[in-house]
Structure formats: C-alpha cells, structure tokens
Amino acid sequence: MDAQDREHRSYWRWSKQDFFPEESFVNFASYRKALSQTCPRLRDRILDRSTQTKELVELKKESENDMKRCLNWWDLMWLCFGSVVGSGIFVITGQEAHDHAGPAIVLSYAISGLSALLSAFCYTEFAVEIPVAGGSFSFLRIELGDFIAFIAAGNILLEAIVGAAGLGRSWTSYFASMIKNDPDFLRLHVNGLAEGFNLLDPLAVVVLVVANSIAMAGTKQASCLNWISSVVSAGVIVLIIALGFSHGHVSNLVPFFPQGASGVFAAAAIVYWSYTGFDMVATMAEETKKPSRDIPIGLAGSMTVITVIYCLMALALTMMQKYTEIDRNAAYSVAFSRMGMKWAKYVISICALKGMTTSLLVGALGQARYMTQIARAHMIPPWFALVHPKTGTPINATLLITVLSAVVAFFSSLDVLSSVLSFSTLFIFMLMAIALLVRRYYVKGETPKSDLHKLLVYLFVIVASCIGGTAIWGSNSGGWIGYIVAVIFWFLGTLGMQLLPQRRAPQLWGIPLVPYLPSLSIGMNIFLIGSLGSEAFWRFFICTAVMILYYLFVGLHATYDVAHHIAQESKVEDGKENVDRGLS
C-alpha cells in the first residue's frame, strides 16, 4: 500500500487486513504451509538481527503518521521523576529499616541506586544513538536478534500490564486508608472467587482509565501536567528531609549495621523497586527534539538526583527514630506524628497518591510506545502500531494496555502481582547490559570470527560467575572463598573482554568504563533476581512458556514474512537504482 492510499484511510478500522496482513495468514492453507516451515523460520529469526535503518525508517511506516517531536530535557527530567518517585519510598523504607538494614538503609538505597543508574546509562547510550519509540525492544532486536527481542517484548507487555494494575490497586489502598484506616474499605468482597482474586477494585479501573485517557490526548499536555505536579511533590520531599534533619538525632544511627552486610543487601533487593520506571523515558526518544542533548540530561541526570534524594530521605527517617521504633507500614507519618506534626500524615499520603498518579501517567506514555514498536515489527497485530493523525499518539496501543491492566487490577491482589513484575524488570535490565557489550565489541561483517567466539566466551564467564556468586549467597554456603572465586572469574571475563578491540564507538554519548560498568550491571541485576523467591521464578517460566507458544504459532510467521518482504523491497529498489545509473 502506498503513502497516498494510507492518507485516505480512516484511523478507526477493523478489517482482517489491519490485524493480520502477512502472507502466512491469508487463508488456512497458507497458515498450514507456514507451520510446516516452523523450524527453518525459527532458525532464521534466531540468527537474524535488525538494523538501525529498519527500526528508525522502515518500521515507522507502519504507524502511517509520525509522533510529534515536542519534548526537551526539562520534560524528560520530570517524566523520569514522575515515573520513578511514587509511593515506594514512603512504604518500603520503614519496612526494610525496621526488619533488615537499620540505619544502614541509606547504603541499601545507594547500592540499589548504583544498579539502577548503571542500567540507566545503558538505556541512555542506546536511546541517543537509536531514538525510536521501542526502547529496549528495538535495542535488543538490533544487538541480540529477533527471538531474544520477542522474549523481552513479552516481558515488557507483562511488566506494563502488571505494573499498571499494581499501581492502580495501590492507589485505592492509599485513598481508602485516608478515609478510613482500612486499605480494603473501597473494594468489593466476593466469596465465590479464589483468595487473592476475591477483592474487586472498581476505583483502580477508574484511575487507570483517567490516566491513560490523558496520555492518549497528547504527549506535551501529559508532560506539562506531570512536571507541574512533580515540582509540587519535590517541594514536599525537600520539606520532609529538612524537618527530618532538624528534628533528628545522630545517636539514633547507632548501631549502624544491626544485621551486618546481609541485612544491607537483603534490603537493597527490596528497595530497588523504588527506582523502577526510568526505562519508560527511553521510549520517548522518538518524540524528543534533540536526543543527543536531552536524553542524557533527562535520564541519567535525573536518576542521579533521585538516588541522592532517596538516600537523604532514608537518613532523615533513621535520625528521627531508633530503627526498632520505626513503624513498618507508615514510617514517615508515624515519625512526624510522634513529634507533634499530625498534619504530616495527610501531606505524605497526598504526596504518595500524586506519585502513583504520575507513575501511572508516565507509564501509560512509555508502555504504549513499547507496544507501538512491537506492533510495527508485527510481533503483535500492526493495528496497534497506528499513530493518530491529530493527537500524534498511539491510541490503539494505549487502549490495549488500558483494557488489559484494568481487567487485572479489578481482580488481582498486590501480592499476586509483585513477584511477576520484579523478575521481568530485572531480566530486561540484564539483557540491556549484555546488548551494550555486544554493540561495542561486535559489528556484523567486520568482527573476525575468532573475536566473536572470544566475546561469547567472556560473556558466558561473566554471566556464569554472577549466577554462581548469587547461588552461593542464596544458599548461605561456601563462605568468603566462594565469593572470592566468583569475583575472580567475573573480573577475568571482564578483563578478557577489555583486551578485545572495540568495533563501534558511541557517536554522541557513551557509558564510561566499558566493559566494567555494563559487566557490573549484569552482576547486580542477576544478584537481585536471585534474591527473589521460587514463586517468582515459576511464574516467570510459566509466562515465558506461554509467550513462546504464541511466538511459534503467530509471531514467528508474521515477523518472518515482514522481514523478507522488506528485504525483497530493498533488492528491487537497488535494482532500479542500478538500471537508472546504467541508462544515465
């Protein structure tokens, strides 16, 4: 279909051609033929890697209309702040300071902040070089191939649905606790449903619909609303820190390590979730006016500031109260109430509600752009890739996230949702660090096979040593000797990679100390994955198995058809150019 035909087509259309236009799905005979070629097609997709041109130029045509370049560094900085700074800092800090880390909760936030910052650096380098809506999906598709990108895409979709649903239900709990000291006050209890699915939450559905409607209306409008509310929230946080330090006592920081290093790292694994959400900003690169300047400031810069804020808030809390006296559920509210500031409960609750609302809003923007690029690649129906001509936003993709997350939020409790979200997020962050190393050390057609084999060996050593060290930590066996051996192998794998020649240097902005910082990011993400319970692993593997079934029966054949159609078009265009040159 040419561009002129597309201009005259309505945005709202529902034909089979809009959902399954590929050759494999023309009729049952063509689909059966495609299924008979599953093995060679799977091999093709596993070995195939996309290119920057495909992601930035070819696939964008599927959207028919362009997204509007309307964001600058100021917008990105506050989008990152609004996405990351939610209710987590108010809820998790008191819980982990009381149960595990004590005053050393400050170090737990610093460790988690370093891990999040390393991942943010990886995202920044990719987003500056490849400013496309797909974020990590596009980056992984270029560096690690189509199949790995699909696994990531499935986890991105899972993360989007579960994360939005969890925030919606948290919003209800906070609001209900302000009205009546009962988080389930506004939920409907249904006896006939299973435990964990029997508290229906209509308010969470309303909140999700409102946030996603704002996201659909326009990117700049949503950004302005976010930064205005986030500036107010930042002011409240500064007030909390100032009051905490002015009324705190250094004597409350003793003992600093009540449970030693194990308590600090156990808390770090939990408070890490207070940092998640920054990856959504990377998906806004396609709508950024000057990616090379705006993304490093907006993403890496804001994450550095957020890490400092979190550490100061944690320190203020532990100075106000002895860690054994900190209330696990409402740490800041209770601490201020005991000092005679009962008004603080309402200010903190409103600040937390605002944080969850902006997290939902920025999440709606970022998640829809992930879905848009995934649909452009035909891993899900390309109908979801369409960009509305007036708003410049992917309304169909936003509707997909809205409907799915609203259904999940209506039925599922928070404890059912949390472990699924945790594994998916860390898994994608780990893949991003691996992809960055591959990008720096491997260029197809230029890197000798011997160097490629060495790169794969070094990557294996790095990942295996990190898994080994994490397993030793989890089993509480092996003592320091096991950790030292794991660290030595990690260092040798990283050092070996450093000795290889880098085949691609970043043109605009690059993460420093390669390969050490990306390698450290791999290790920290694997360690945090290892801190999750077995239930999270089982849910992740079951969800991944379902994703692979979908891929084998649908996604594989759709992406195969599209990839080979684009290749044929390129050959035809090259042939025409050669003919024209010959005639001239």
Coordinates of C-alpha atoms in Angstrom, one line a residue:
M1 CA 0.0 0.0 0.0
D2 CA 1.5 3.4 -1.0
A3 CA 1.5 6.5 1.2
Q4 CA -1.3 8.2 -0.8
D5 CA -3.7 5.3 -0.1
R6 CA -2.8 5.4 3.6
E7 CA -3.6 9.1 3.9
H8 CA -7.2 8.4 2.8
R9 CA -7.8 5.5 5.2
S10 CA -9.7 6.1 8.4
Y11 CA -7.8 5.7 11.7
W12 CA -10.6 3.6 13.1
R13 CA -10.8 0.5 11.0
W14 CA -11.2 -3.2 11.9
S15 CA -10.6 -5.4 8.9
K16 CA -8.6 -8.7 9.0
Q17 CA -6.0 -7.0 6.8
D18 CA -5.3 -4.5 9.5
F19 CA -4.7 -7.2 12.1
F20 CA -3.1 -10.0 10.0
P21 CA -1.8 -8.6 6.7
E22 CA 1.0 -11.1 6.4
E23 CA 1.2 -13.8 3.7
S24 CA 1.1 -16.6 6.2
F25 CA -2.4 -15.6 7.4
V26 CA -4.1 -15.1 4.0
N27 CA -6.1 -18.3 4.5
F28 CA -5.9 -21.7 6.3
A29 CA -3.7 -23.3 3.5
S30 CA -1.1 -20.5 3.7
Y31 CA -1.1 -20.8 7.5
R32 CA -0.6 -24.6 7.4
K33 CA 2.2 -24.1 4.9
A34 CA 3.8 -21.6 7.3
L35 CA 3.5 -24.0 10.2
S36 CA 5.3 -26.7 8.2
Q37 CA 8.3 -24.4 7.8
T38 CA 8.5 -23.5 11.5
C39 CA 11.9 -25.0 12.1
P40 CA 13.8 -23.2 9.3
R41 CA 11.9 -20.0 10.0
L42 CA 12.8 -20.2 13.7
R43 CA 16.4 -20.6 12.8
D44 CA 16.2 -17.6 10.5
R45 CA 14.6 -15.5 13.3
I46 CA 17.1 -16.6 16.0
L47 CA 20.1 -15.7 13.8
D48 CA 18.6 -12.5 12.3
R49 CA 19.4 -9.1 13.7
S50 CA 17.6 -5.9 12.8
T51 CA 19.4 -2.7 11.8
Q52 CA 19.1 0.9 12.8
T53 CA 17.7 1.8 9.4
K54 CA 14.9 -0.8 9.8
E55 CA 14.0 0.4 13.3
L56 CA 14.2 4.1 12.6
V57 CA 12.9 4.2 9.0
E58 CA 11.2 1.1 7.6
L59 CA 9.2 0.1 10.7
K60 CA 7.9 3.7 11.3
K61 CA 6.0 3.5 8.1
E62 CA 3.6 1.0 9.8
S63 CA 2.3 3.8 12.0
E64 CA 1.2 5.8 8.9
N65 CA 1.6 9.1 10.9
D66 CA 4.6 10.5 12.8
M67 CA 4.7 11.1 16.6
K68 CA 5.3 14.8 17.4
R69 CA 8.8 15.9 18.4
C70 CA 7.7 18.0 21.3
L71 CA 9.8 17.1 24.4
N72 CA 13.0 18.6 25.7
W73 CA 15.4 17.8 28.5
W74 CA 13.1 19.6 31.1
D75 CA 10.2 17.3 30.1
L76 CA 12.3 14.2 30.2
M77 CA 13.8 15.0 33.6
W78 CA 10.4 15.4 35.2
L79 CA 8.9 12.5 33.3
C80 CA 11.7 10.4 34.9
F81 CA 11.0 11.9 38.3
G82 CA 7.2 11.4 37.9
S83 CA 7.7 7.8 36.8
V84 CA 10.2 6.7 39.5
V85 CA 9.2 8.7 42.6
G86 CA 5.9 7.0 43.6
S87 CA 4.7 5.6 46.9
G88 CA 7.7 3.1 47.2
I89 CA 10.0 5.4 49.1
F90 CA 7.3 6.1 51.8
V91 CA 6.2 2.4 52.2
I92 CA 9.4 0.3 51.7
T93 CA 11.9 2.5 53.7
G94 CA 10.4 2.0 57.1
Q95 CA 9.7 -1.7 56.5
E96 CA 13.3 -2.5 55.4
A97 CA 15.0 -0.2 58.0
H98 CA 13.0 -2.0 60.8
D99 CA 13.3 -5.6 59.5
H100 CA 16.8 -5.7 57.9
A101 CA 19.1 -2.8 57.4
G102 CA 18.5 -0.4 60.3
P103 CA 20.2 3.0 59.8
A104 CA 22.3 1.3 57.0
I105 CA 19.1 1.5 54.9
V106 CA 21.0 4.5 53.4
L107 CA 23.6 2.2 52.0
S108 CA 20.8 -0.1 50.7
Y109 CA 19.4 2.8 48.7
A110 CA 22.9 3.7 47.5
I111 CA 23.6 0.2 46.3
S112 CA 20.2 -0.1 44.5
G113 CA 20.6 3.4 43.1
L114 CA 24.0 2.4 41.6
S115 CA 22.5 -0.6 40.0
A116 CA 19.6 1.4 38.6
L117 CA 22.0 4.1 37.4
L118 CA 24.1 1.6 35.5
S119 CA 21.0 0.4 33.7
A120 CA 20.0 4.0 33.0
F121 CA 23.4 4.6 31.4
C122 CA 22.9 1.6 29.1
Y123 CA 19.5 2.9 28.1
T124 CA 20.9 6.4 27.5
E125 CA 23.6 5.3 25.1
F126 CA 21.1 3.3 23.1
A127 CA 18.4 5.9 23.1
V128 CA 20.8 8.7 22.0
E129 CA 22.1 6.5 19.0
I130 CA 18.7 5.0 18.2
P131 CA 15.9 7.5 19.1
V132 CA 12.9 5.2 18.4
A133 CA 9.7 4.5 20.4
G134 CA 10.6 0.9 21.1
G135 CA 13.1 1.5 23.8
S136 CA 14.7 -1.8 25.0
F137 CA 12.8 -3.9 22.5
S138 CA 14.4 -2.1 19.5
F139 CA 17.8 -2.1 21.1
L140 CA 17.7 -5.8 21.8
R141 CA 16.4 -6.6 18.4
I142 CA 19.3 -4.8 16.8
E143 CA 22.0 -6.4 19.0
L144 CA 20.7 -9.8 20.2
G145 CA 18.3 -10.7 17.5
D146 CA 14.6 -11.2 16.8
F147 CA 13.9 -14.1 19.1
I148 CA 15.6 -12.6 22.2
A149 CA 13.8 -9.3 21.5
F150 CA 10.5 -11.2 21.4
I151 CA 11.1 -12.7 24.8
A152 CA 11.9 -9.2 26.1
A153 CA 8.8 -7.9 24.3
G154 CA 6.6 -10.5 26.1
N155 CA 8.1 -9.5 29.4
I156 CA 7.7 -5.8 28.6
L157 CA 4.0 -6.4 27.9
L158 CA 3.7 -8.4 31.1
E159 CA 5.5 -5.7 33.0
A160 CA 3.3 -3.0 31.6
I161 CA 0.1 -4.8 32.5
V162 CA 1.1 -6.0 35.9
G163 CA 2.9 -2.7 36.8
A164 CA -0.1 -0.5 35.9
A165 CA -2.5 -2.9 37.7
G166 CA -0.4 -2.9 40.8
L167 CA -0.2 0.9 40.9
G168 CA -4.0 1.1 40.4
R169 CA -4.6 -1.1 43.4
S170 CA -2.0 0.7 45.5
W171 CA -3.8 4.0 44.7
T172 CA -7.1 2.5 46.0
S173 CA -5.4 1.3 49.2
Y174 CA -3.8 4.7 50.0
F175 CA -7.0 6.6 49.3
A176 CA -9.1 4.2 51.4
S177 CA -6.6 4.5 54.3
M178 CA -7.0 8.2 54.3
I179 CA -10.8 8.0 54.5
K180 CA -11.0 5.0 56.9
N181 CA -8.0 3.2 58.4
D182 CA -8.7 0.1 56.1
P183 CA -7.0 -0.3 52.7
D184 CA -9.8 -2.6 51.5
F185 CA -12.6 -0.2 52.5
L186 CA -13.4 0.7 48.9
R187 CA -13.1 -2.9 47.5
L188 CA -15.9 -5.4 46.9
H189 CA -15.5 -8.8 48.5
V190 CA -16.8 -11.7 46.5
N191 CA -16.9 -15.0 48.4
G192 CA -17.2 -17.2 45.3
L193 CA -13.7 -16.2 43.9
A194 CA -10.3 -17.7 44.9
E195 CA -8.2 -16.0 47.6
G196 CA -6.1 -13.2 46.1
F197 CA -8.8 -12.6 43.4
N198 CA -11.8 -12.0 45.5
L199 CA -11.4 -8.3 46.3
L200 CA -12.8 -6.5 43.3
D201 CA -11.4 -2.9 42.8
P202 CA -13.6 -0.6 40.6
L203 CA -11.7 2.5 41.8
A204 CA -8.4 1.1 40.4
V205 CA -10.1 0.7 37.0
V206 CA -11.4 4.3 37.1
V207 CA -7.9 5.7 37.9
L208 CA -6.3 3.6 35.1
V209 CA -8.8 4.8 32.6
V210 CA -8.3 8.5 33.5
A211 CA -4.5 8.3 33.4
N212 CA -4.5 6.5 30.1
S213 CA -7.0 9.0 28.6
I214 CA -4.7 11.9 29.4
A215 CA -1.9 10.0 27.8
M216 CA -3.9 9.5 24.6
A217 CA -4.9 13.2 24.4
G218 CA -1.4 14.4 23.7
T219 CA 2.2 13.8 24.8
K220 CA 3.1 17.5 25.5
Q221 CA -0.1 18.0 27.5
A222 CA 0.6 14.9 29.6
S223 CA 4.2 16.1 30.1
C224 CA 3.2 19.5 31.3
L225 CA 0.6 18.1 33.8
N226 CA 3.3 15.7 35.1
W227 CA 6.1 18.3 35.6
I228 CA 3.8 20.8 37.4
S229 CA 2.6 18.1 39.9
S230 CA 6.1 16.7 40.2
V231 CA 7.5 20.1 41.1
V232 CA 5.0 20.3 44.0
S233 CA 5.8 16.8 45.1
A234 CA 9.6 17.6 45.0
G235 CA 8.9 20.6 47.3
V236 CA 7.1 18.3 49.8
I237 CA 10.0 15.9 49.7
V238 CA 12.5 18.7 50.4
L239 CA 10.3 19.7 53.4
I240 CA 10.3 16.2 54.7
I241 CA 14.1 16.0 54.5
A242 CA 14.6 19.4 56.1
L243 CA 12.2 18.6 59.0
G244 CA 13.8 15.2 59.5
F245 CA 17.3 16.5 59.8
S246 CA 16.3 19.4 62.0
H247 CA 14.4 17.2 64.5
G248 CA 16.7 14.1 64.2
H249 CA 19.5 12.9 66.5
V250 CA 22.7 11.3 65.4
S251 CA 22.5 8.9 68.4
N252 CA 19.6 7.1 66.6
L253 CA 22.1 5.9 64.0
V254 CA 23.8 3.6 66.5
P255 CA 24.1 0.6 65.8
F256 CA 24.5 1.4 62.1
F257 CA 24.7 -2.3 60.9
P258 CA 22.4 -4.2 63.2
Q259 CA 22.3 -7.2 60.9
G260 CA 25.6 -6.7 59.1
A261 CA 26.1 -6.8 55.3
S262 CA 23.4 -9.4 54.8
G263 CA 20.8 -7.1 56.1
V264 CA 22.0 -4.3 53.9
F265 CA 21.9 -6.4 50.7
A266 CA 18.6 -8.0 51.6
A267 CA 17.1 -4.5 52.0
A268 CA 18.8 -3.4 48.7
A269 CA 17.0 -6.1 46.8
I270 CA 13.6 -4.8 48.1
V271 CA 14.1 -1.0 47.9
Y272 CA 15.3 -1.5 44.2
W273 CA 11.7 -1.3 43.2
S274 CA 11.6 2.3 44.3
Y275 CA 13.9 3.1 41.3
T276 CA 12.0 1.3 38.6
G277 CA 10.2 3.2 35.8
F278 CA 13.1 5.2 34.3
D279 CA 13.1 2.9 31.2
M280 CA 9.8 4.5 30.2
V281 CA 11.6 7.7 29.4
A282 CA 13.9 5.9 26.9
T283 CA 10.7 5.1 24.8
M284 CA 10.1 8.8 24.4
A285 CA 13.2 9.3 22.3
E286 CA 11.2 9.4 19.1
E287 CA 9.3 12.5 20.4
T288 CA 12.4 14.2 21.8
K289 CA 13.5 17.4 20.0
K290 CA 17.3 16.8 20.4
P291 CA 18.0 13.3 21.7
S292 CA 21.8 13.7 21.9
R293 CA 21.4 16.5 24.4
D294 CA 18.0 15.9 26.1
I295 CA 18.2 12.2 26.9
P296 CA 21.5 12.1 28.9
I297 CA 20.3 15.1 31.0
G298 CA 16.7 13.8 31.3
L299 CA 17.5 10.2 32.0
A300 CA 21.0 9.7 33.5
G301 CA 20.9 13.2 35.2
S302 CA 17.5 12.7 36.9
M303 CA 18.4 9.2 38.1
T304 CA 21.5 10.6 39.8
V305 CA 19.4 13.2 41.6
I306 CA 16.7 10.7 42.6
T307 CA 19.4 8.4 44.2
V308 CA 20.6 11.3 46.3
I309 CA 17.0 12.2 47.3
Y310 CA 16.2 8.7 48.3
C311 CA 19.4 8.4 50.5
L312 CA 18.7 11.7 52.2
M313 CA 15.1 10.6 52.9
A314 CA 16.2 7.3 54.4
L315 CA 18.8 9.1 56.5
A316 CA 16.3 11.6 57.8
L317 CA 13.9 8.8 58.9
T318 CA 16.5 6.8 60.8
M319 CA 17.7 10.0 62.5
M320 CA 14.2 10.8 63.7
Q321 CA 13.6 7.4 65.3
K322 CA 15.5 4.4 66.5
Y323 CA 15.2 1.8 63.8
T324 CA 13.5 -0.6 66.2
E325 CA 10.7 2.0 66.8
I326 CA 10.0 2.8 63.2
D327 CA 6.5 1.9 62.1
R328 CA 6.7 -0.7 59.3
N329 CA 3.6 0.4 57.4
A330 CA 3.5 4.2 57.8
A331 CA 7.0 5.1 58.8
Y332 CA 7.1 8.8 57.9
S333 CA 3.6 9.6 59.1
V334 CA 4.1 8.0 62.5
A335 CA 7.5 9.5 63.0
F336 CA 6.2 13.1 62.4
S337 CA 3.0 12.4 64.5
R338 CA 5.2 11.4 67.5
M339 CA 6.9 14.8 67.1
G340 CA 3.5 16.5 67.3
M341 CA 3.2 17.0 63.5
K342 CA 0.0 15.1 62.9
W343 CA -0.8 17.0 59.7
A344 CA 2.2 15.2 58.1
K345 CA 0.1 12.1 57.7
Y346 CA -2.2 13.8 55.2
V347 CA 0.6 15.6 53.4
I348 CA 2.6 12.4 52.9
S349 CA -0.5 10.4 51.8
I350 CA -1.3 13.1 49.2
C351 CA 2.3 13.1 48.0
A352 CA 2.2 9.3 47.7
L353 CA -1.1 9.4 45.8
K354 CA 0.4 12.1 43.5
G355 CA 3.5 9.9 42.9
M356 CA 1.4 6.9 42.0
T357 CA -0.8 9.0 39.7
T358 CA 2.2 10.4 37.7
S359 CA 3.8 6.9 37.7
L360 CA 0.6 5.7 36.0
L361 CA 0.6 8.6 33.6
V362 CA 4.2 8.3 32.5
G363 CA 3.8 4.5 32.5
A364 CA 0.9 4.9 30.1
L365 CA 3.0 7.0 27.8
G366 CA 6.0 4.7 27.8
Q367 CA 4.2 1.4 27.7
A368 CA 2.1 2.4 24.7
R369 CA 5.3 3.3 22.8
Y370 CA 6.8 -0.1 23.6
M371 CA 3.6 -1.7 22.2
T372 CA 3.8 0.6 19.1
Q373 CA 7.2 -0.6 18.1
I374 CA 6.4 -4.2 18.9
A375 CA 3.4 -3.9 16.6
R376 CA 5.5 -2.2 13.9
A377 CA 7.6 -5.3 13.9
H378 CA 4.3 -7.4 13.6
M379 CA 5.0 -9.4 16.7
I380 CA 1.5 -8.3 17.7
P381 CA -1.1 -7.1 15.1
P382 CA 0.1 -3.9 13.3
W383 CA -3.2 -2.3 14.1
F384 CA -1.7 -1.4 17.4
A385 CA 1.1 0.5 15.7
L386 CA -1.1 3.2 14.2
V387 CA -0.5 6.8 15.4
H388 CA -3.5 9.1 15.4
P389 CA -3.1 12.0 12.9
K390 CA -4.4 14.7 15.2
T391 CA -3.0 13.7 18.7
G392 CA 0.2 12.2 17.4
T393 CA -0.2 9.5 20.0
P394 CA -0.6 5.7 19.6
I395 CA -4.2 5.5 20.8
N396 CA -4.7 1.8 19.8
A397 CA -1.6 0.7 21.8
T398 CA -2.7 2.7 24.8
L399 CA -6.2 1.1 24.6
L400 CA -4.6 -2.3 24.6
I401 CA -2.6 -1.6 27.8
T402 CA -5.6 0.1 29.4
V403 CA -8.1 -2.7 28.9
L404 CA -5.6 -5.5 29.9
S405 CA -4.3 -3.7 33.0
A406 CA -7.8 -2.7 34.1
V407 CA -9.0 -6.3 34.0
V408 CA -6.0 -7.5 36.0
A409 CA -6.4 -4.6 38.5
F410 CA -10.1 -5.3 39.0
F411 CA -9.4 -8.9 40.2
S412 CA -5.8 -9.5 41.3
S413 CA -4.3 -8.5 44.7
L414 CA -0.9 -6.8 45.0
D415 CA 1.0 -9.8 46.4
V416 CA 0.0 -11.9 43.3
L417 CA 1.3 -9.1 41.0
S418 CA 4.5 -8.0 42.7
S419 CA 6.8 -11.1 42.1
V420 CA 5.9 -11.3 38.4
L421 CA 6.8 -7.7 37.9
S422 CA 10.1 -7.9 39.7
F423 CA 11.6 -10.7 37.6
S424 CA 10.6 -9.2 34.3
T425 CA 12.1 -5.8 35.0
L426 CA 15.5 -7.2 36.2
F427 CA 15.6 -9.7 33.3
I428 CA 15.3 -6.9 30.7
F429 CA 17.8 -4.7 32.5
M430 CA 20.3 -7.6 32.4
L431 CA 19.7 -8.2 28.7
M432 CA 20.3 -4.4 28.0
A433 CA 23.7 -4.6 29.7
I434 CA 24.6 -7.6 27.6
A435 CA 23.3 -5.9 24.4
L436 CA 25.5 -2.9 25.1
L437 CA 28.6 -5.0 25.3
V438 CA 27.7 -6.8 22.1
R439 CA 27.1 -3.4 20.4
R440 CA 30.6 -2.2 21.4
Y441 CA 32.5 -5.4 20.5
Y442 CA 30.7 -6.9 17.6
V443 CA 29.8 -5.5 14.2
K444 CA 28.5 -7.9 11.6
G445 CA 30.8 -8.3 8.6
E446 CA 33.7 -6.5 10.4
T447 CA 34.4 -8.6 13.6
P448 CA 36.6 -11.7 12.9
K449 CA 35.0 -15.0 13.9
S450 CA 37.9 -15.6 16.4
D451 CA 37.0 -12.3 18.2
L452 CA 33.3 -13.2 18.2
H453 CA 34.0 -16.6 19.8
K454 CA 36.1 -14.9 22.4
L455 CA 33.4 -12.3 23.1
L456 CA 30.8 -15.1 23.6
V457 CA 33.2 -17.0 26.0
Y458 CA 33.8 -13.9 28.0
L459 CA 30.1 -13.1 28.2
F460 CA 29.5 -16.7 29.4
V461 CA 32.1 -16.4 32.1
I462 CA 30.7 -13.1 33.3
V463 CA 27.1 -14.4 33.5
A464 CA 28.1 -17.8 34.9
S465 CA 30.3 -16.2 37.6
C466 CA 27.4 -13.9 38.6
I467 CA 25.0 -16.8 38.8
G468 CA 27.5 -18.8 40.8
G469 CA 28.0 -16.0 43.3
T470 CA 24.3 -15.4 43.6
A471 CA 23.7 -19.1 44.2
I472 CA 26.3 -19.1 47.0
W473 CA 24.6 -16.1 48.6
G474 CA 21.2 -17.7 48.4
S475 CA 22.3 -21.0 49.9
N476 CA 24.4 -19.4 52.7
S477 CA 27.2 -21.9 51.9
G478 CA 30.8 -21.7 50.7
G479 CA 31.8 -18.7 52.9
W480 CA 34.1 -16.0 51.6
I481 CA 36.1 -18.4 49.4
G482 CA 33.1 -19.0 47.2
Y483 CA 32.5 -15.2 46.8
I484 CA 36.2 -14.6 46.0
V485 CA 36.3 -17.3 43.3
A486 CA 33.1 -15.9 41.7
V487 CA 34.5 -12.3 41.8
I488 CA 37.9 -13.5 40.3
F489 CA 36.1 -15.2 37.4
W490 CA 33.9 -12.2 36.9
F491 CA 37.0 -10.0 36.8
L492 CA 38.8 -12.3 34.4
G493 CA 35.9 -12.4 32.0
T494 CA 35.6 -8.6 32.1
L495 CA 39.3 -8.1 31.7
G496 CA 39.4 -10.5 28.7
M497 CA 36.7 -8.5 27.1
Q498 CA 38.6 -5.3 27.7
L499 CA 41.6 -6.7 25.8
L500 CA 39.4 -7.2 22.7
P501 CA 39.3 -4.3 20.2
Q502 CA 36.0 -2.2 20.4
R503 CA 34.4 -2.3 17.0
R504 CA 32.0 0.5 17.5
A505 CA 32.5 3.7 19.4
P506 CA 29.5 5.8 20.5
Q507 CA 29.0 8.8 18.2
L508 CA 27.1 11.1 20.6
W509 CA 27.1 9.8 24.2
G510 CA 28.6 6.7 25.7
I511 CA 28.7 4.9 29.0
P512 CA 32.1 5.2 30.6
L513 CA 34.5 2.4 31.8
V514 CA 33.3 -0.2 29.3
P515 CA 33.2 -3.2 29.8
Y516 CA 33.4 -2.8 33.6
L517 CA 30.2 -0.8 34.2
P518 CA 28.0 -2.9 31.9
S519 CA 29.5 -6.1 33.4
L520 CA 28.8 -4.8 36.9
S521 CA 25.2 -4.0 35.9
I522 CA 24.9 -7.7 34.7
G523 CA 26.1 -8.9 38.0
M524 CA 23.9 -6.6 40.1
N525 CA 20.8 -7.5 38.2
I526 CA 21.5 -11.2 38.4
F527 CA 22.1 -10.9 42.2
L528 CA 18.8 -9.1 42.6
I529 CA 17.0 -11.7 40.5
G530 CA 18.5 -14.4 42.8
S531 CA 17.1 -12.6 45.9
L532 CA 13.5 -13.3 44.7
G533 CA 11.6 -16.3 45.9
S534 CA 11.0 -19.5 44.0
E535 CA 7.4 -18.4 43.3
A536 CA 8.7 -15.6 41.1
F537 CA 10.8 -18.0 39.1
W538 CA 8.0 -20.4 38.5
R539 CA 5.6 -17.6 37.4
F540 CA 8.3 -16.1 35.1
F541 CA 9.0 -19.5 33.5
I542 CA 5.3 -20.3 33.0
C543 CA 4.6 -16.8 31.5
T544 CA 7.7 -17.2 29.2
A545 CA 6.5 -20.7 28.1
V546 CA 3.1 -19.2 27.1
M547 CA 4.9 -16.4 25.2
I548 CA 7.0 -18.9 23.3
L549 CA 3.8 -20.8 22.2
Y550 CA 2.4 -17.6 20.9
Y551 CA 5.6 -16.9 19.1
L552 CA 5.8 -20.3 17.4
F553 CA 2.2 -20.2 16.2
V554 CA 1.8 -16.5 15.4
G555 CA 4.7 -14.0 16.0
L556 CA 7.4 -16.1 14.3
H557 CA 5.5 -16.3 10.9
A558 CA 4.4 -12.7 11.0
T559 CA 7.9 -11.3 11.6
Y560 CA 9.4 -13.7 9.1
D561 CA 7.1 -12.5 6.4
V562 CA 7.7 -8.8 7.2
A563 CA 11.5 -9.2 7.3
H564 CA 11.7 -11.0 4.0
H565 CA 9.2 -8.6 2.4
I566 CA 11.4 -5.6 3.4
A567 CA 14.5 -7.4 2.1
Q568 CA 12.8 -8.0 -1.3
E569 CA 11.7 -4.4 -1.5
S570 CA 15.3 -3.3 -0.8
K571 CA 16.6 -5.6 -3.6
V572 CA 14.0 -4.2 -6.0
E573 CA 14.9 -0.6 -5.2
D574 CA 18.7 -1.4 -5.5
G575 CA 17.9 -2.9 -8.9
K576 CA 16.0 0.1 -10.1
E577 CA 18.9 2.4 -9.0
N578 CA 21.4 0.3 -10.9
V579 CA 19.2 0.4 -14.1
D580 CA 18.9 4.2 -13.7
R581 CA 22.6 4.6 -13.4
G582 CA 23.2 2.4 -16.4
L583 CA 20.8 4.4 -18.5
S584 CA 22.4 7.6 -17.4

